[in-house]
Amino acid sequence: MVRQGWKSVTQVSARELVSRRYYPLFLASVFVASLLAAMLTTAAAEQTEEAIARRYRQPVFPAARPLVGWLAQREGRSA
């Protein structure tokens, strides 16, 4: 019983020590990896909101309409 108590105390204190030290670094690395993935990938034409809506014969998702219009304007085409 005493051994289990010491084991629990040790685990909790070790977890606190590790999480305080490495958790912010982990969050920063996830953020940087997400940014790099977004910057280094190109959009697949068949996976755009317009192409998906056209494929299923549905209107473009209402929340995505401003973004679709902005991207079309930026690329010099009509939305």
Short mmCIF file of N, CA and C in Angstrom, two decimals:
data_model
loop_
_atom_site.label_atom_id
_atom_site.label_comp_id
_atom_site.label_asym_id
_atom_site.label_seq_id
_atom_site.Cartn_x
_atom_site.Cartn_y
_atom_site.Cartn_z
N MET A 1 0.83 -1.19 0.00
CA MET A 1 0.00 0.00 0.00
C MET A 1 0.87 1.26 0.00
N VAL A 2 1.89 1.28 0.82
CA VAL A 2 2.79 2.43 0.86
C VAL A 2 3.54 2.55 -0.45
N ARG A 3 3.92 1.40 -1.01
CA ARG A 3 4.66 1.42 -2.27
C ARG A 3 3.80 2.00 -3.39
N GLN A 4 2.52 1.65 -3.42
CA GLN A 4 1.61 2.20 -4.44
C GLN A 4 1.43 3.70 -4.25
N GLY A 5 1.38 4.14 -3.01
CA GLY A 5 1.26 5.56 -2.73
C GLY A 5 2.47 6.34 -3.24
N TRP A 6 3.67 5.82 -2.95
CA TRP A 6 4.88 6.48 -3.44
C TRP A 6 4.95 6.46 -4.96
N LYS A 7 4.50 5.35 -5.56
CA LYS A 7 4.50 5.26 -7.03
C LYS A 7 3.57 6.31 -7.62
N SER A 8 2.39 6.48 -7.03
CA SER A 8 1.43 7.48 -7.52
C SER A 8 1.98 8.89 -7.37
N VAL A 9 2.56 9.18 -6.21
CA VAL A 9 3.14 10.51 -5.98
C VAL A 9 4.26 10.78 -6.97
N THR A 10 5.10 9.79 -7.20
CA THR A 10 6.21 9.95 -8.13
C THR A 10 5.71 10.19 -9.55
N GLN A 11 4.71 9.42 -9.96
CA GLN A 11 4.19 9.58 -11.31
C GLN A 11 3.55 10.95 -11.51
N VAL A 12 2.77 11.39 -10.56
CA VAL A 12 2.11 12.69 -10.67
C VAL A 12 3.14 13.81 -10.71
N SER A 13 4.14 13.74 -9.84
CA SER A 13 5.15 14.81 -9.82
C SER A 13 5.99 14.78 -11.10
N ALA A 14 6.32 13.59 -11.60
CA ALA A 14 7.08 13.50 -12.84
C ALA A 14 6.27 14.03 -14.01
N ARG A 15 4.99 13.71 -14.03
CA ARG A 15 4.13 14.20 -15.11
C ARG A 15 4.06 15.72 -15.09
N GLU A 16 3.92 16.29 -13.92
CA GLU A 16 3.87 17.75 -13.79
C GLU A 16 5.17 18.39 -14.26
N LEU A 17 6.28 17.81 -13.86
CA LEU A 17 7.60 18.35 -14.24
C LEU A 17 7.77 18.30 -15.75
N VAL A 18 7.44 17.17 -16.36
CA VAL A 18 7.61 17.01 -17.80
C VAL A 18 6.64 17.89 -18.56
N SER A 19 5.38 17.95 -18.12
CA SER A 19 4.40 18.73 -18.86
C SER A 19 4.70 20.22 -18.79
N ARG A 20 5.16 20.70 -17.66
CA ARG A 20 5.50 22.13 -17.57
C ARG A 20 6.69 22.49 -18.44
N ARG A 21 7.60 21.55 -18.58
CA ARG A 21 8.81 21.85 -19.32
C ARG A 21 8.63 21.66 -20.83
N TYR A 22 7.93 20.60 -21.25
CA TYR A 22 7.90 20.27 -22.66
C TYR A 22 6.58 20.60 -23.36
N TYR A 23 5.50 20.80 -22.65
CA TYR A 23 4.22 21.06 -23.30
C TYR A 23 4.24 22.33 -24.15
N PRO A 24 4.78 23.45 -23.66
CA PRO A 24 4.84 24.64 -24.54
C PRO A 24 5.67 24.39 -25.80
N LEU A 25 6.74 23.62 -25.68
CA LEU A 25 7.54 23.29 -26.86
C LEU A 25 6.75 22.42 -27.82
N PHE A 26 5.96 21.51 -27.28
CA PHE A 26 5.13 20.65 -28.12
C PHE A 26 4.10 21.49 -28.88
N LEU A 27 3.45 22.41 -28.20
CA LEU A 27 2.47 23.27 -28.86
C LEU A 27 3.11 24.12 -29.95
N ALA A 28 4.29 24.64 -29.66
CA ALA A 28 4.99 25.45 -30.66
C ALA A 28 5.37 24.61 -31.87
N SER A 29 5.81 23.38 -31.63
CA SER A 29 6.21 22.53 -32.76
C SER A 29 5.00 22.15 -33.60
N VAL A 30 3.85 21.91 -32.98
CA VAL A 30 2.64 21.60 -33.74
C VAL A 30 2.23 22.82 -34.57
N PHE A 31 2.32 24.00 -34.00
CA PHE A 31 1.98 25.23 -34.72
C PHE A 31 2.91 25.43 -35.92
N VAL A 32 4.19 25.27 -35.72
CA VAL A 32 5.17 25.44 -36.80
C VAL A 32 4.96 24.39 -37.88
N ALA A 33 4.72 23.15 -37.49
CA ALA A 33 4.48 22.09 -38.47
C ALA A 33 3.23 22.37 -39.29
N SER A 34 2.19 22.89 -38.66
CA SER A 34 0.96 23.23 -39.38
C SER A 34 1.20 24.36 -40.38
N LEU A 35 1.93 25.37 -39.96
CA LEU A 35 2.25 26.46 -40.87
C LEU A 35 3.08 26.00 -42.05
N LEU A 36 4.08 25.18 -41.79
CA LEU A 36 4.92 24.67 -42.88
C LEU A 36 4.11 23.80 -43.84
N ALA A 37 3.22 22.98 -43.31
CA ALA A 37 2.40 22.14 -44.18
C ALA A 37 1.51 23.00 -45.07
N ALA A 38 0.93 24.06 -44.51
CA ALA A 38 0.08 24.94 -45.30
C ALA A 38 0.88 25.71 -46.35
N MET A 39 2.09 26.10 -46.01
CA MET A 39 2.91 26.88 -46.94
C MET A 39 3.50 26.02 -48.06
N LEU A 40 3.81 24.78 -47.76
CA LEU A 40 4.53 23.96 -48.72
C LEU A 40 3.65 23.08 -49.58
N THR A 41 2.35 23.06 -49.35
CA THR A 41 1.47 22.26 -50.18
C THR A 41 0.71 23.15 -51.15
N THR A 42 0.36 22.57 -52.26
CA THR A 42 -0.43 23.30 -53.24
C THR A 42 -1.85 22.72 -53.22
N ALA A 43 -2.80 23.55 -53.52
CA ALA A 43 -4.19 23.11 -53.51
C ALA A 43 -4.44 22.22 -54.73
N ALA A 44 -5.06 21.09 -54.50
CA ALA A 44 -5.45 20.21 -55.59
C ALA A 44 -6.74 20.77 -56.19
N ALA A 45 -6.76 20.95 -57.50
CA ALA A 45 -7.89 21.58 -58.17
C ALA A 45 -9.19 20.81 -57.93
N GLU A 46 -9.12 19.49 -57.83
CA GLU A 46 -10.34 18.71 -57.63
C GLU A 46 -10.83 18.73 -56.20
N GLN A 47 -10.09 19.34 -55.29
CA GLN A 47 -10.49 19.40 -53.89
C GLN A 47 -10.88 20.80 -53.43
N THR A 48 -11.08 21.70 -54.36
CA THR A 48 -11.52 23.05 -53.99
C THR A 48 -13.02 23.02 -53.70
N GLU A 49 -13.47 24.02 -52.99
CA GLU A 49 -14.90 24.10 -52.64
C GLU A 49 -15.77 24.15 -53.89
N GLU A 50 -15.32 24.88 -54.91
CA GLU A 50 -16.09 24.98 -56.15
C GLU A 50 -16.20 23.63 -56.85
N ALA A 51 -15.10 22.90 -56.94
CA ALA A 51 -15.10 21.61 -57.63
C ALA A 51 -15.97 20.59 -56.90
N ILE A 52 -15.93 20.59 -55.59
CA ILE A 52 -16.75 19.65 -54.83
C ILE A 52 -18.23 19.98 -55.02
N ALA A 53 -18.57 21.26 -54.98
CA ALA A 53 -19.97 21.66 -55.19
C ALA A 53 -20.43 21.29 -56.60
N ARG A 54 -19.57 21.49 -57.59
CA ARG A 54 -19.91 21.15 -58.97
C ARG A 54 -20.08 19.64 -59.12
N ARG A 55 -19.21 18.87 -58.49
CA ARG A 55 -19.26 17.41 -58.59
C ARG A 55 -20.58 16.86 -58.04
N TYR A 56 -21.05 17.41 -56.95
CA TYR A 56 -22.29 16.93 -56.34
C TYR A 56 -23.51 17.73 -56.76
N ARG A 57 -23.33 18.63 -57.72
CA ARG A 57 -24.41 19.47 -58.24
C ARG A 57 -25.14 20.20 -57.11
N GLN A 58 -24.36 20.80 -56.25
CA GLN A 58 -24.86 21.57 -55.11
C GLN A 58 -24.28 22.98 -55.18
N PRO A 59 -24.96 23.94 -54.57
CA PRO A 59 -24.37 25.28 -54.50
C PRO A 59 -23.16 25.27 -53.55
N VAL A 60 -22.31 26.23 -53.72
CA VAL A 60 -21.15 26.35 -52.84
C VAL A 60 -21.64 26.59 -51.42
N PHE A 61 -20.97 25.96 -50.46
CA PHE A 61 -21.32 26.10 -49.05
C PHE A 61 -21.38 27.58 -48.69
N PRO A 62 -22.49 28.05 -48.10
CA PRO A 62 -22.67 29.49 -47.86
C PRO A 62 -21.52 30.15 -47.08
N ALA A 63 -20.97 29.47 -46.10
CA ALA A 63 -19.89 30.07 -45.32
C ALA A 63 -18.62 30.21 -46.14
N ALA A 64 -18.49 29.44 -47.22
CA ALA A 64 -17.27 29.49 -48.03
C ALA A 64 -17.39 30.44 -49.22
N ARG A 65 -18.57 30.98 -49.48
CA ARG A 65 -18.76 31.84 -50.65
C ARG A 65 -17.84 33.06 -50.67
N PRO A 66 -17.68 33.79 -49.56
CA PRO A 66 -16.76 34.94 -49.62
C PRO A 66 -15.32 34.53 -49.94
N LEU A 67 -14.89 33.41 -49.38
CA LEU A 67 -13.53 32.94 -49.65
C LEU A 67 -13.38 32.51 -51.10
N VAL A 68 -14.39 31.81 -51.63
CA VAL A 68 -14.34 31.37 -53.02
C VAL A 68 -14.30 32.59 -53.95
N GLY A 69 -15.13 33.59 -53.66
CA GLY A 69 -15.11 34.81 -54.48
C GLY A 69 -13.79 35.54 -54.40
N TRP A 70 -13.21 35.62 -53.22
CA TRP A 70 -11.92 36.30 -53.06
C TRP A 70 -10.82 35.56 -53.80
N LEU A 71 -10.81 34.23 -53.70
CA LEU A 71 -9.79 33.45 -54.41
C LEU A 71 -9.94 33.58 -55.92
N ALA A 72 -11.18 33.57 -56.40
CA ALA A 72 -11.42 33.72 -57.84
C ALA A 72 -10.95 35.08 -58.31
N GLN A 73 -11.24 36.12 -57.54
CA GLN A 73 -10.81 37.46 -57.91
C GLN A 73 -9.28 37.55 -57.91
N ARG A 74 -8.65 36.93 -56.93
CA ARG A 74 -7.19 36.96 -56.83
C ARG A 74 -6.54 36.24 -58.00
N GLU A 75 -7.21 35.16 -58.48
CA GLU A 75 -6.65 34.40 -59.59
C GLU A 75 -7.10 34.94 -60.94
N GLY A 76 -7.95 35.97 -60.95
CA GLY A 76 -8.37 36.61 -62.20
C GLY A 76 -9.42 35.82 -62.96
N ARG A 77 -10.30 35.12 -62.29
CA ARG A 77 -11.37 34.38 -62.95
C ARG A 77 -12.69 34.71 -62.27
N SER A 78 -13.77 34.28 -62.88
CA SER A 78 -15.08 34.56 -62.27
C SER A 78 -15.47 33.43 -61.33
N ALA A 79 -16.18 33.79 -60.26
CA ALA A 79 -16.57 32.79 -59.26
C ALA A 79 -17.78 32.02 -59.69
#
